[in-house]
């Protein structure tokens, strides 16, 4: 009987974390950091790399809101010139005030959006006053959809929508660059296929 030397036990190596290979594309022409609420009760960012929206998203939103502001104002002036009544300035004033406030807070609001690719899920957060953080497991994704309107195309941005079995857990990420949206879609589809087994 031959003696065999005792071999050290092999410990299983943990699975590597999800590698963010498309990170350079995801971070092109975006903001450099997420703005957090200042209160103590804010939702923490946690660890990991957060990606943000494209800077062009703010320009698109300001143009859209500015167009609404001008159209409402012109419609009110025309209505007064035709009818001679002044009552329409009450609802018009409310609409113009809300639109102006939206234009003021849009740059800060856009910088509160962020998403993170983790090992098992994508985490999306948004909001300053009303904060929302959603984690979408890769294996539960049923559809990854990219949409963009004429103005979005002009500025090279798109929005990416993740649809899951539970409608409430779906996520729409607005204001991605076209390249980032396509790369993120392809990455999520590839990862979702590998995680879908056994579900």
PDB file of C-alpha atoms in Angstrom:
ATOM      1  CA  UNK A   1       0.000   0.000   0.000  1.00  0.00           C
ATOM      2  CA  UNK A   2       1.499   3.288  -1.054  1.00  0.00           C
ATOM      3  CA  UNK A   3       1.113   6.386   1.027  1.00  0.00           C
ATOM      4  CA  UNK A   4      -0.186   9.365  -0.854  1.00  0.00           C
ATOM      5  CA  UNK A   5       0.582  12.772   0.516  1.00  0.00           C
ATOM      6  CA  UNK A   6      -2.357  14.679   1.903  1.00  0.00           C
ATOM      7  CA  UNK A   7      -3.446  17.374  -0.500  1.00  0.00           C
ATOM      8  CA  UNK A   8      -4.810  20.622   0.895  1.00  0.00           C
ATOM      9  CA  UNK A   9      -8.541  20.949   0.591  1.00  0.00           C
ATOM     10  CA  UNK A  10      -9.669  23.112  -2.308  1.00  0.00           C
ATOM     11  CA  UNK A  11     -11.955  25.868  -1.267  1.00  0.00           C
ATOM     12  CA  UNK A  12     -14.545  26.837  -3.851  1.00  0.00           C
ATOM     13  CA  UNK A  13     -13.857  30.212  -5.396  1.00  0.00           C
ATOM     14  CA  UNK A  14     -16.790  32.609  -5.283  1.00  0.00           C
ATOM     15  CA  UNK A  15     -18.347  33.722  -8.521  1.00  0.00           C
ATOM     16  CA  UNK A  16     -16.818  36.942  -9.742  1.00  0.00           C
ATOM     17  CA  UNK A  17     -18.939  40.061  -9.374  1.00  0.00           C
ATOM     18  CA  UNK A  18     -20.713  41.396 -12.425  1.00  0.00           C
ATOM     19  CA  UNK A  19     -18.112  43.123 -14.559  1.00  0.00           C
ATOM     20  CA  UNK A  20     -19.222  46.502 -15.826  1.00  0.00           C
ATOM     21  CA  UNK A  21     -17.587  46.183 -19.214  1.00  0.00           C
ATOM     22  CA  UNK A  22     -19.681  48.933 -20.848  1.00  0.00           C
ATOM     23  CA  UNK A  23     -18.765  51.491 -18.152  1.00  0.00           C
ATOM     24  CA  UNK A  24     -16.785  53.848 -20.449  1.00  0.00           C
ATOM     25  CA  UNK A  25     -19.765  54.113 -22.807  1.00  0.00           C
ATOM     26  CA  UNK A  26     -22.226  54.511 -19.940  1.00  0.00           C
ATOM     27  CA  UNK A  27     -20.318  57.461 -18.495  1.00  0.00           C
ATOM     28  CA  UNK A  28     -19.725  59.484 -21.670  1.00  0.00           C
ATOM     29  CA  UNK A  29     -21.252  63.009 -21.625  1.00  0.00           C
ATOM     30  CA  UNK A  30     -22.909  62.430 -18.232  1.00  0.00           C
ATOM     31  CA  UNK A  31     -22.774  64.188 -14.886  1.00  0.00           C
ATOM     32  CA  UNK A  32     -19.954  63.233 -12.565  1.00  0.00           C
ATOM     33  CA  UNK A  33     -21.889  62.528  -9.373  1.00  0.00           C
ATOM     34  CA  UNK A  34     -25.404  62.051  -8.026  1.00  0.00           C
ATOM     35  CA  UNK A  35     -26.897  64.847  -5.962  1.00  0.00           C
ATOM     36  CA  UNK A  36     -28.312  63.515  -2.714  1.00  0.00           C
ATOM     37  CA  UNK A  37     -30.960  65.054  -0.470  1.00  0.00           C
ATOM     38  CA  UNK A  38     -29.428  66.817   2.513  1.00  0.00           C
ATOM     39  CA  UNK A  39     -31.738  65.415   5.191  1.00  0.00           C
ATOM     40  CA  UNK A  40     -30.681  62.718   7.629  1.00  0.00           C
ATOM     41  CA  UNK A  41     -33.526  60.473   6.526  1.00  0.00           C
ATOM     42  CA  UNK A  42     -32.352  60.241   2.911  1.00  0.00           C
ATOM     43  CA  UNK A  43     -31.906  56.910   1.201  1.00  0.00           C
ATOM     44  CA  UNK A  44     -28.166  56.089   1.164  1.00  0.00           C
ATOM     45  CA  UNK A  45     -26.305  55.599  -2.098  1.00  0.00           C
ATOM     46  CA  UNK A  46     -24.423  52.542  -0.870  1.00  0.00           C
ATOM     47  CA  UNK A  47     -21.330  51.071  -2.482  1.00  0.00           C
ATOM     48  CA  UNK A  48     -20.613  50.530  -6.149  1.00  0.00           C
ATOM     49  CA  UNK A  49     -20.420  52.620  -9.286  1.00  0.00           C
ATOM     50  CA  UNK A  50     -23.394  54.819 -10.093  1.00  0.00           C
ATOM     51  CA  UNK A  51     -24.007  55.911 -13.664  1.00  0.00           C
ATOM     52  CA  UNK A  52     -25.957  59.064 -14.461  1.00  0.00           C
ATOM     53  CA  UNK A  53     -28.020  60.649 -17.184  1.00  0.00           C
ATOM     54  CA  UNK A  54     -26.585  62.488 -20.170  1.00  0.00           C
ATOM     55  CA  UNK A  55     -26.192  66.242 -19.816  1.00  0.00           C
ATOM     56  CA  UNK A  56     -28.260  66.695 -22.983  1.00  0.00           C
ATOM     57  CA  UNK A  57     -31.302  65.374 -21.098  1.00  0.00           C
ATOM     58  CA  UNK A  58     -31.583  68.665 -19.195  1.00  0.00           C
ATOM     59  CA  UNK A  59     -31.455  70.679 -22.425  1.00  0.00           C
ATOM     60  CA  UNK A  60     -34.208  68.537 -23.964  1.00  0.00           C
ATOM     61  CA  UNK A  61     -36.398  68.938 -20.877  1.00  0.00           C
ATOM     62  CA  UNK A  62     -35.860  72.715 -20.765  1.00  0.00           C
ATOM     63  CA  UNK A  63     -36.704  73.062 -24.466  1.00  0.00           C
ATOM     64  CA  UNK A  64     -39.870  70.971 -24.038  1.00  0.00           C
ATOM     65  CA  UNK A  65     -41.024  72.865 -20.968  1.00  0.00           C
ATOM     66  CA  UNK A  66     -40.107  76.204 -22.544  1.00  0.00           C
ATOM     67  CA  UNK A  67     -42.202  75.335 -25.605  1.00  0.00           C
ATOM     68  CA  UNK A  68     -45.195  74.554 -23.367  1.00  0.00           C
ATOM     69  CA  UNK A  69     -44.676  77.859 -21.524  1.00  0.00           C
ATOM     70  CA  UNK A  70     -44.617  79.861 -24.771  1.00  0.00           C
ATOM     71  CA  UNK A  71     -47.598  78.031 -26.314  1.00  0.00           C
ATOM     72  CA  UNK A  72     -49.770  78.543 -23.241  1.00  0.00           C
ATOM     73  CA  UNK A  73     -48.796  82.203 -23.042  1.00  0.00           C
ATOM     74  CA  UNK A  74     -49.521  82.811 -26.748  1.00  0.00           C
ATOM     75  CA  UNK A  75     -52.854  80.951 -26.511  1.00  0.00           C
ATOM     76  CA  UNK A  76     -53.884  83.128 -23.554  1.00  0.00           C
ATOM     77  CA  UNK A  77     -52.953  86.335 -25.378  1.00  0.00           C
ATOM     78  CA  UNK A  78     -54.867  85.250 -28.498  1.00  0.00           C
ATOM     79  CA  UNK A  79     -57.890  84.238 -26.402  1.00  0.00           C
ATOM     80  CA  UNK A  80     -57.916  87.638 -24.692  1.00  0.00           C
ATOM     81  CA  UNK A  81     -57.587  89.481 -28.024  1.00  0.00           C
ATOM     82  CA  UNK A  82     -60.476  87.518 -29.547  1.00  0.00           C
ATOM     83  CA  UNK A  83     -62.875  87.381 -26.612  1.00  0.00           C
ATOM     84  CA  UNK A  84     -61.850  90.434 -24.612  1.00  0.00           C
ATOM     85  CA  UNK A  85     -62.214  88.488 -21.345  1.00  0.00           C
ATOM     86  CA  UNK A  86     -59.526  88.298 -18.675  1.00  0.00           C
ATOM     87  CA  UNK A  87     -60.694  85.193 -16.773  1.00  0.00           C
ATOM     88  CA  UNK A  88     -58.375  82.854 -18.695  1.00  0.00           C
ATOM     89  CA  UNK A  89     -55.346  84.408 -16.969  1.00  0.00           C
ATOM     90  CA  UNK A  90     -56.165  82.589 -13.717  1.00  0.00           C
ATOM     91  CA  UNK A  91     -55.685  79.014 -15.036  1.00  0.00           C
ATOM     92  CA  UNK A  92     -52.990  80.219 -17.431  1.00  0.00           C
ATOM     93  CA  UNK A  93     -51.106  81.796 -14.531  1.00  0.00           C
ATOM     94  CA  UNK A  94     -51.222  78.517 -12.613  1.00  0.00           C
ATOM     95  CA  UNK A  95     -49.942  76.551 -15.620  1.00  0.00           C
ATOM     96  CA  UNK A  96     -47.175  79.072 -16.281  1.00  0.00           C
ATOM     97  CA  UNK A  97     -46.115  79.061 -12.624  1.00  0.00           C
ATOM     98  CA  UNK A  98     -45.964  75.255 -12.461  1.00  0.00           C
ATOM     99  CA  UNK A  99     -44.033  75.118 -15.744  1.00  0.00           C
ATOM    100  CA  UNK A 100     -41.571  77.786 -14.574  1.00  0.00           C
ATOM    101  CA  UNK A 101     -40.966  75.908 -11.311  1.00  0.00           C
ATOM    102  CA  UNK A 102     -40.412  72.718 -13.310  1.00  0.00           C
ATOM    103  CA  UNK A 103     -37.829  74.480 -15.465  1.00  0.00           C
ATOM    104  CA  UNK A 104     -36.020  75.753 -12.377  1.00  0.00           C
ATOM    105  CA  UNK A 105     -35.790  72.376 -10.625  1.00  0.00           C
ATOM    106  CA  UNK A 106     -35.108  70.250 -13.739  1.00  0.00           C
ATOM    107  CA  UNK A 107     -31.280  70.530 -13.620  1.00  0.00           C
ATOM    108  CA  UNK A 108     -31.137  69.437  -9.986  1.00  0.00           C
ATOM    109  CA  UNK A 109     -33.782  66.768 -10.471  1.00  0.00           C
ATOM    110  CA  UNK A 110     -31.893  65.270 -13.425  1.00  0.00           C
ATOM    111  CA  UNK A 111     -28.769  64.907 -11.292  1.00  0.00           C
ATOM    112  CA  UNK A 112     -30.681  62.839  -8.722  1.00  0.00           C
ATOM    113  CA  UNK A 113     -31.192  60.044 -11.274  1.00  0.00           C
ATOM    114  CA  UNK A 114     -28.744  57.178 -11.227  1.00  0.00           C
ATOM    115  CA  UNK A 115     -28.453  53.469 -11.923  1.00  0.00           C
ATOM    116  CA  UNK A 116     -26.049  50.798 -10.786  1.00  0.00           C
ATOM    117  CA  UNK A 117     -25.237  47.391 -12.252  1.00  0.00           C
ATOM    118  CA  UNK A 118     -24.809  44.960  -9.381  1.00  0.00           C
ATOM    119  CA  UNK A 119     -24.120  41.234  -9.316  1.00  0.00           C
ATOM    120  CA  UNK A 120     -27.759  40.091  -9.455  1.00  0.00           C
ATOM    121  CA  UNK A 121     -29.785  43.179 -10.258  1.00  0.00           C
ATOM    122  CA  UNK A 122     -29.931  46.690 -11.635  1.00  0.00           C
ATOM    123  CA  UNK A 123     -30.664  49.397  -9.055  1.00  0.00           C
ATOM    124  CA  UNK A 124     -32.314  52.635 -10.168  1.00  0.00           C
ATOM    125  CA  UNK A 125     -32.793  55.696  -8.007  1.00  0.00           C
ATOM    126  CA  UNK A 126     -34.347  59.093  -8.528  1.00  0.00           C
ATOM    127  CA  UNK A 127     -35.818  62.016  -6.664  1.00  0.00           C
ATOM    128  CA  UNK A 128     -34.877  64.720  -4.216  1.00  0.00           C
ATOM    129  CA  UNK A 129     -38.094  65.313  -2.257  1.00  0.00           C
ATOM    130  CA  UNK A 130     -39.806  62.064  -3.263  1.00  0.00           C
ATOM    131  CA  UNK A 131     -37.077  59.477  -3.462  1.00  0.00           C
ATOM    132  CA  UNK A 132     -37.460  56.120  -5.154  1.00  0.00           C
ATOM    133  CA  UNK A 133     -34.999  53.221  -5.275  1.00  0.00           C
ATOM    134  CA  UNK A 134     -35.902  50.131  -7.320  1.00  0.00           C
ATOM    135  CA  UNK A 135     -33.894  46.923  -7.734  1.00  0.00           C
ATOM    136  CA  UNK A 136     -34.728  44.892 -10.852  1.00  0.00           C
ATOM    137  CA  UNK A 137     -33.327  41.322 -10.816  1.00  0.00           C
ATOM    138  CA  UNK A 138     -31.696  40.418 -14.118  1.00  0.00           C
ATOM    139  CA  UNK A 139     -33.510  37.089 -14.272  1.00  0.00           C
ATOM    140  CA  UNK A 140     -36.928  38.772 -14.010  1.00  0.00           C
ATOM    141  CA  UNK A 141     -36.505  41.080 -16.983  1.00  0.00           C
ATOM    142  CA  UNK A 142     -38.910  40.268 -19.787  1.00  0.00           C
ATOM    143  CA  UNK A 143     -38.355  43.193 -22.148  1.00  0.00           C
ATOM    144  CA  UNK A 144     -35.741  45.894 -22.618  1.00  0.00           C
ATOM    145  CA  UNK A 145     -37.100  48.698 -24.788  1.00  0.00           C
ATOM    146  CA  UNK A 146     -35.412  51.824 -26.182  1.00  0.00           C
ATOM    147  CA  UNK A 147     -37.535  54.798 -27.244  1.00  0.00           C
ATOM    148  CA  UNK A 148     -36.695  58.322 -28.370  1.00  0.00           C
ATOM    149  CA  UNK A 149     -38.657  61.136 -29.939  1.00  0.00           C
ATOM    150  CA  UNK A 150     -37.571  63.647 -32.581  1.00  0.00           C
ATOM    151  CA  UNK A 151     -36.115  66.063 -30.025  1.00  0.00           C
ATOM    152  CA  UNK A 152     -34.296  63.219 -28.262  1.00  0.00           C
ATOM    153  CA  UNK A 153     -32.770  62.091 -31.554  1.00  0.00           C
ATOM    154  CA  UNK A 154     -31.637  65.630 -32.274  1.00  0.00           C
ATOM    155  CA  UNK A 155     -29.660  65.652 -29.023  1.00  0.00           C
ATOM    156  CA  UNK A 156     -28.556  62.006 -29.260  1.00  0.00           C
ATOM    157  CA  UNK A 157     -30.403  60.667 -26.211  1.00  0.00           C
ATOM    158  CA  UNK A 158     -32.946  57.920 -25.576  1.00  0.00           C
ATOM    159  CA  UNK A 159     -34.841  56.318 -22.729  1.00  0.00           C
ATOM    160  CA  UNK A 160     -34.533  52.676 -21.783  1.00  0.00           C
ATOM    161  CA  UNK A 161     -37.471  50.801 -20.267  1.00  0.00           C
ATOM    162  CA  UNK A 162     -37.140  47.548 -18.331  1.00  0.00           C
ATOM    163  CA  UNK A 163     -40.324  45.489 -18.153  1.00  0.00           C
ATOM    164  CA  UNK A 164     -40.726  42.727 -15.590  1.00  0.00           C
ATOM    165  CA  UNK A 165     -43.533  40.337 -14.660  1.00  0.00           C
ATOM    166  CA  UNK A 166     -44.570  42.717 -11.882  1.00  0.00           C
ATOM    167  CA  UNK A 167     -45.600  46.005 -13.453  1.00  0.00           C
ATOM    168  CA  UNK A 168     -44.752  47.964 -10.300  1.00  0.00           C
ATOM    169  CA  UNK A 169     -41.100  46.915 -10.443  1.00  0.00           C
ATOM    170  CA  UNK A 170     -40.538  48.094 -14.008  1.00  0.00           C
ATOM    171  CA  UNK A 171     -38.046  50.903 -14.511  1.00  0.00           C
ATOM    172  CA  UNK A 172     -37.665  53.620 -17.122  1.00  0.00           C
ATOM    173  CA  UNK A 173     -34.265  55.287 -17.313  1.00  0.00           C
ATOM    174  CA  UNK A 174     -34.562  58.565 -19.258  1.00  0.00           C
ATOM    175  CA  UNK A 175     -31.823  60.653 -20.794  1.00  0.00           C
ATOM    176  CA  UNK A 176     -29.236  58.043 -21.733  1.00  0.00           C
ATOM    177  CA  UNK A 177     -26.934  58.730 -24.641  1.00  0.00           C
ATOM    178  CA  UNK A 178     -27.850  56.638 -27.675  1.00  0.00           C
ATOM    179  CA  UNK A 179     -24.653  54.613 -27.356  1.00  0.00           C
ATOM    180  CA  UNK A 180     -25.177  54.020 -23.640  1.00  0.00           C
ATOM    181  CA  UNK A 181     -28.785  52.931 -24.171  1.00  0.00           C
ATOM    182  CA  UNK A 182     -27.819  50.397 -26.834  1.00  0.00           C
ATOM    183  CA  UNK A 183     -24.850  49.072 -24.865  1.00  0.00           C
ATOM    184  CA  UNK A 184     -26.885  48.813 -21.668  1.00  0.00           C
ATOM    185  CA  UNK A 185     -29.698  47.015 -23.519  1.00  0.00           C
ATOM    186  CA  UNK A 186     -27.287  44.451 -24.972  1.00  0.00           C
ATOM    187  CA  UNK A 187     -25.551  43.939 -21.636  1.00  0.00           C
ATOM    188  CA  UNK A 188     -28.817  43.472 -19.725  1.00  0.00           C
ATOM    189  CA  UNK A 189     -30.162  41.016 -22.294  1.00  0.00           C
ATOM    190  CA  UNK A 190     -26.966  38.936 -22.148  1.00  0.00           C
ATOM    191  CA  UNK A 191     -26.920  38.881 -18.341  1.00  0.00           C
ATOM    192  CA  UNK A 192     -30.672  38.208 -18.100  1.00  0.00           C
ATOM    193  CA  UNK A 193     -30.329  35.135 -20.320  1.00  0.00           C
ATOM    194  CA  UNK A 194     -27.682  33.637 -18.036  1.00  0.00           C
ATOM    195  CA  UNK A 195     -29.715  34.375 -14.862  1.00  0.00           C
ATOM    196  CA  UNK A 196     -33.055  33.141 -16.129  1.00  0.00           C
ATOM    197  CA  UNK A 197     -32.314  29.469 -15.649  1.00  0.00           C
ATOM    198  CA  UNK A 198     -34.073  27.933 -12.664  1.00  0.00           C
ATOM    199  CA  UNK A 199     -36.624  30.749 -12.289  1.00  0.00           C
TER     200      UNK A 199
END
